[in-house]
Structure formats: C-alpha cells, structure tokens
Amino acid sequence: MRIPLIAASVGMVVGLALSGTANAETTAPQVAQIAPPAVLAKNKIYRSGTPSPQSCAIPAIRKGSAASLKTFHRAMARCANSFWATRFKAAGLRYSPPKIAITTGSGSVCGKITSNGAQYCPAQRTIAIRIMKRDLQDPFRMNIAHSVAHEWGHHVQQLSGMLDEQNRLYWRAGGSARTILSHRLEMQAECFAGVFYSSTLDSIDPGITWDEWTDAVSRAGESKVHGKPANLAYWQDRGYSGGSARYCNTWTAPKSRVS
C-alpha cells in the first residue's frame, strides 16, 4: 500500500491519484461572504436523504492492462451514475450522467490532462481520465476509484447549480479569498465522494480499511488548490460517516475547516 501525497497542483501522487479539480475556467469557487447564496448554502441536494447500501459490479484490475483499467473506470462510472441518479430524484432534482473520456494520452476535450490523471470539464460535462503509468504498474483500487468518485462530486456541483455560482463568485474575488473558495469547492467534492463510499465501499473492495485510507489522506502533502490534507480527510470522512449530502455544506464552514 502506498501512502498518498497531494501534489502542489491537483490531486494525490505517490500512487494515490486522488482527484483533480474541476477544469480551471470554472473550477475555483466563490467569494468569502457571511451569507453565501442559497444555491450553495441551502441547495436541494443537501435534502437528498440517506442512501441504502448499493451493490455494484466492480471488476478486478489486471496489472499492466490498460483495457482492464478502462473496464474498472467504466464500472465505477455506472456505479456513480446509479447512486447519484437516485439521490437527485430524492432531492427533486434532474440528473443526467456526465460523458466519460478515458485515454492513455494527455489530451482531453478541455485541454491537457494533469499528471494526476483526472479532471472534470464543466462546459462539456465530461470526466476526463488519463490512465497513468503508475496505475498500470501498481493498480491501487481505492486510489483509482477515487479519481472517479471525486470528479463525480464536481458533476454533482455542476448539475445542482453550485459550480456556476462558485465560478461567478470566484471571478469577483481575489487573492486569498479565491484560495479559500477553491478549497470549499474541492473539499465539498471530497465530501460527496465520501457519501458515495458510504453506500458502495464494499462493492469497490478498496484493499484498504476506511480508517487507513483517511489516515493516509490526512498525512499527504499539501495542495494549494485542495487545501490541508487533514481537512480533506475530515470532509471525506464527514460524508462517509454521515452518509448524506447534508453533511457536505462546505460553504458555511469556518475557514479553519477549509484552509
């Protein structure tokens, strides 16, 4: 098992390619304000209820096989679609699945894929995944699964109106306010991933206990985009332990929890 480090740009390295961001133009979040807009602070997705355990057919990964990794990613995508479609219906929101683009190259519909291997392209509503050499050499299931789960968190933000709102606020902000807004966005995607895991982790068969995973996340290297590893672990665990999107309102959380 490899312990993750958060890269200075996006995601986790040293094997755990934790996720990327939403693509730069609409990635960074909103301006710090006492009362965030209702679409952020009181979004309907927070009222989507507590999911029941969900069984997904997630296959084994064969070391060195790009085809096997693609099959794994597509199975994760089907699982995430099923999970979030049910949650959106419970919240009275319309759900539509993102497109999935999986490649061994670096190009995507929204530009170059980062070295961390995954990003969300809001304009195209596409999750772009790059199969990395390290994943072929040492396919750590939880790391690879998280590249899907985190980016799906950004898709949830897009469909629920939060990504557009944070983008508007971000471009009106500056300096440290932008940094905090970026953290709020990324940590919420982590929390949404945790909610997804609360229902599906047994099917994913991650090869690591939940406590081991969050401990590894909390001790990773720090990322300017994502924020402090301890807070990333906190939000991921909050979603997992709470089992509901209502635990994922990072927009009203104190700065100490999103730094």
Short mmCIF file of C-alpha atoms in Angstrom, two decimals, residues 27-234:
data_model
loop_
_atom_site.label_atom_id
_atom_site.label_comp_id
_atom_site.label_asym_id
_atom_site.label_seq_id
_atom_site.Cartn_x
_atom_site.Cartn_y
_atom_site.Cartn_z
CA THR A 27 -13.10 25.44 -11.09
CA ALA A 28 -12.37 27.87 -8.42
CA PRO A 29 -15.17 28.73 -6.03
CA GLN A 30 -16.88 31.67 -4.51
CA VAL A 31 -16.17 34.75 -2.68
CA ALA A 32 -15.95 34.68 1.04
CA GLN A 33 -19.12 36.19 2.41
CA ILE A 34 -21.15 35.98 5.59
CA ALA A 35 -24.24 34.64 3.85
CA PRO A 36 -23.44 32.51 0.79
CA PRO A 37 -26.13 32.34 -1.91
CA ALA A 38 -28.90 29.84 -1.27
CA VAL A 39 -27.78 27.65 -4.16
CA LEU A 40 -24.64 26.96 -2.13
CA ALA A 41 -25.83 27.10 1.46
CA LYS A 42 -29.33 25.62 1.04
CA ASN A 43 -29.06 23.53 -2.11
CA LYS A 44 -31.71 20.85 -2.66
CA ILE A 45 -29.03 18.17 -2.93
CA TYR A 46 -28.49 18.52 0.82
CA ARG A 47 -32.04 17.17 1.22
CA SER A 48 -31.41 14.03 -0.82
CA GLY A 49 -31.65 11.70 2.18
CA THR A 50 -29.52 8.84 3.42
CA PRO A 51 -28.84 6.14 0.82
CA SER A 52 -29.15 2.43 1.37
CA PRO A 53 -26.17 0.17 0.66
CA GLN A 54 -25.68 -0.22 -3.07
CA SER A 55 -24.17 -3.23 -4.79
CA CYS A 56 -22.07 -2.52 -7.87
CA ALA A 57 -20.18 -4.93 -10.09
CA ILE A 58 -16.65 -3.51 -9.90
CA PRO A 59 -14.16 -5.86 -11.59
CA ALA A 60 -10.62 -6.77 -10.67
CA ILE A 61 -7.75 -4.84 -12.25
CA ARG A 62 -5.01 -6.74 -14.06
CA LYS A 63 -1.57 -5.28 -13.50
CA GLY A 64 -0.18 -3.77 -16.70
CA SER A 65 -3.51 -3.86 -18.56
CA ALA A 66 -4.90 -0.53 -19.82
CA ALA A 67 -8.01 -2.36 -21.05
CA SER A 68 -8.59 -3.70 -17.53
CA LEU A 69 -8.27 -0.19 -16.06
CA LYS A 70 -10.73 1.19 -18.61
CA THR A 71 -13.21 -1.54 -17.66
CA PHE A 72 -12.74 -0.67 -13.99
CA HIS A 73 -13.33 3.06 -14.63
CA ARG A 74 -16.47 2.37 -16.65
CA ALA A 75 -17.83 0.10 -13.94
CA MET A 76 -17.16 2.85 -11.39
CA ALA A 77 -18.96 5.29 -13.68
CA ARG A 78 -22.04 3.06 -13.86
CA CYS A 79 -21.99 2.75 -10.07
CA ALA A 80 -21.69 6.52 -9.57
CA ASN A 81 -24.45 7.20 -12.09
CA SER A 82 -26.82 4.81 -10.36
CA PHE A 83 -26.03 6.26 -6.94
CA TRP A 84 -26.36 9.94 -7.83
CA ALA A 85 -29.42 9.47 -10.05
CA THR A 86 -31.23 8.09 -7.01
CA ARG A 87 -30.05 10.90 -4.77
CA PHE A 88 -31.04 13.59 -7.28
CA LYS A 89 -34.50 12.05 -7.62
CA ALA A 90 -34.89 12.05 -3.84
CA ALA A 91 -33.95 15.75 -3.80
CA GLY A 92 -36.36 16.64 -6.61
CA LEU A 93 -33.53 17.49 -8.99
CA ARG A 94 -32.92 16.35 -12.54
CA TYR A 95 -29.92 14.10 -13.08
CA SER A 96 -28.01 13.48 -16.29
CA PRO A 97 -24.81 11.43 -16.47
CA PRO A 98 -21.52 13.01 -17.49
CA LYS A 99 -19.60 11.82 -20.50
CA ILE A 100 -16.54 9.74 -19.72
CA ALA A 101 -13.34 10.08 -21.73
CA ILE A 102 -10.58 7.61 -20.85
CA THR A 103 -7.20 7.84 -22.51
CA THR A 104 -3.58 6.87 -22.11
CA GLY A 105 -2.57 10.21 -23.64
CA SER A 106 -2.61 13.71 -22.15
CA GLY A 107 -5.20 15.43 -24.34
CA SER A 108 -8.87 15.86 -23.44
CA VAL A 109 -11.93 17.81 -24.52
CA CYS A 110 -10.99 20.54 -22.04
CA GLY A 111 -7.27 20.66 -22.64
CA LYS A 112 -4.27 18.82 -21.28
CA ILE A 113 -4.98 16.35 -18.51
CA THR A 114 -2.78 16.95 -15.49
CA SER A 115 -0.18 14.46 -14.41
CA ASN A 116 -2.60 13.36 -11.68
CA GLY A 117 -4.83 11.74 -14.22
CA ALA A 118 -8.38 13.09 -13.86
CA GLN A 119 -10.33 16.29 -14.25
CA TYR A 120 -13.88 17.49 -14.72
CA CYS A 121 -14.72 19.60 -17.78
CA PRO A 122 -17.85 21.59 -16.84
CA ALA A 123 -18.67 23.07 -20.26
CA GLN A 124 -18.58 19.63 -21.84
CA ARG A 125 -19.94 17.87 -18.73
CA THR A 126 -17.19 15.33 -19.19
CA ILE A 127 -14.96 13.48 -16.75
CA ALA A 128 -11.60 13.07 -18.46
CA ILE A 129 -9.42 10.28 -17.08
CA ARG A 130 -5.84 9.59 -18.07
CA ILE A 131 -4.51 6.12 -17.35
CA MET A 132 -1.17 6.77 -15.71
CA LYS A 133 1.94 4.59 -15.87
CA ARG A 134 1.92 4.24 -12.08
CA ASP A 135 -1.61 2.82 -12.20
CA LEU A 136 -0.53 0.20 -14.72
CA GLN A 137 2.48 -0.73 -12.60
CA ASP A 138 0.74 -0.72 -9.23
CA PRO A 139 -3.07 -0.56 -9.57
CA PHE A 140 -4.22 0.51 -6.11
CA ARG A 141 -8.02 0.17 -6.31
CA MET A 142 -9.01 2.89 -3.84
CA ASN A 143 -6.77 5.44 -5.49
CA ILE A 144 -8.13 4.65 -8.94
CA ALA A 145 -11.72 4.54 -7.69
CA HIS A 146 -11.28 7.94 -6.09
CA SER A 147 -10.33 9.54 -9.39
CA VAL A 148 -13.91 8.76 -10.44
CA ALA A 149 -15.67 9.48 -7.14
CA HIS A 150 -14.11 12.92 -6.64
CA GLU A 151 -14.74 14.08 -10.19
CA TRP A 152 -18.35 12.92 -9.86
CA GLY A 153 -18.53 15.28 -6.92
CA HIS A 154 -17.80 18.13 -9.33
CA HIS A 155 -20.51 16.85 -11.68
CA VAL A 156 -22.96 16.93 -8.76
CA GLN A 157 -21.92 20.54 -8.15
CA GLN A 158 -22.46 21.35 -11.83
CA LEU A 159 -25.93 19.79 -12.07
CA SER A 160 -27.09 21.33 -8.79
CA GLY A 161 -26.04 24.83 -9.83
CA MET A 162 -23.21 25.18 -7.35
CA LEU A 163 -20.34 25.11 -9.82
CA ASP A 164 -21.72 28.00 -11.90
CA GLU A 165 -22.41 30.04 -8.77
CA GLN A 166 -18.95 29.47 -7.33
CA ASN A 167 -17.46 30.44 -10.66
CA ARG A 168 -19.30 33.77 -10.67
CA LEU A 169 -18.19 34.46 -7.13
CA TYR A 170 -14.63 33.37 -7.81
CA TRP A 171 -14.10 35.84 -10.61
CA ARG A 172 -15.34 38.67 -8.41
CA ALA A 173 -12.93 37.68 -5.65
CA GLY A 174 -9.19 37.98 -5.45
CA GLY A 175 -6.13 36.87 -3.54
CA SER A 176 -6.69 34.70 -0.50
CA ALA A 177 -10.47 34.77 -0.99
CA ARG A 178 -10.03 32.82 -4.21
CA THR A 179 -7.87 30.27 -2.45
CA ILE A 180 -10.47 29.65 0.25
CA LEU A 181 -13.20 29.38 -2.38
CA SER A 182 -11.15 26.81 -4.26
CA HIS A 183 -10.77 24.82 -1.06
CA ARG A 184 -14.52 24.95 -0.37
CA LEU A 185 -15.23 23.57 -3.84
CA GLU A 186 -12.65 20.79 -3.68
CA MET A 187 -13.48 19.76 -0.12
CA GLN A 188 -17.15 19.54 -0.98
CA ALA A 189 -16.28 17.21 -3.87
CA GLU A 190 -14.33 15.13 -1.33
CA CYS A 191 -17.36 15.04 0.96
CA PHE A 192 -19.65 13.98 -1.90
CA ALA A 193 -17.17 11.19 -2.67
CA GLY A 194 -17.43 10.13 0.97
CA VAL A 195 -21.23 9.99 0.74
CA PHE A 196 -20.89 7.79 -2.34
CA TYR A 197 -18.47 5.49 -0.49
CA SER A 198 -20.86 5.20 2.46
CA SER A 199 -23.15 3.22 0.17
CA THR A 200 -20.73 1.50 -2.21
CA LEU A 201 -17.40 0.87 -0.48
CA ASP A 202 -17.96 -2.86 -0.03
CA SER A 203 -18.52 -3.25 -3.77
CA ILE A 204 -15.40 -1.25 -4.56
CA ASP A 205 -13.37 -3.64 -2.40
CA PRO A 206 -10.71 -0.96 -1.90
CA GLY A 207 -7.91 -3.10 -0.46
CA ILE A 208 -7.56 -0.71 2.49
CA THR A 209 -9.72 -0.01 5.54
CA TRP A 210 -11.56 3.29 5.75
CA ASP A 211 -9.51 4.40 8.75
CA GLU A 212 -6.28 3.55 6.94
CA TRP A 213 -7.43 5.49 3.90
CA THR A 214 -8.41 8.66 5.76
CA ASP A 215 -5.25 8.47 7.84
CA ALA A 216 -3.19 8.30 4.64
CA VAL A 217 -5.11 11.24 3.18
CA SER A 218 -4.56 13.29 6.35
CA ARG A 219 -0.80 12.76 6.16
CA ALA A 220 -0.42 13.58 2.46
CA GLY A 221 1.44 16.56 1.07
CA GLU A 222 -0.41 19.86 1.00
CA SER A 223 -2.02 21.26 -2.16
CA LYS A 224 -2.69 24.96 -2.73
CA VAL A 225 -5.76 24.08 -4.77
CA HIS A 226 -7.21 21.47 -2.42
CA GLY A 227 -6.07 22.71 0.97
CA LYS A 228 -4.73 20.98 4.06
CA PRO A 229 -4.74 17.18 3.95
CA ALA A 230 -6.25 16.98 7.44
CA ASN A 231 -9.25 18.96 6.23
CA LEU A 232 -9.57 16.87 3.08
CA ALA A 233 -9.67 13.77 5.27
CA TYR A 234 -12.17 15.46 7.59
#
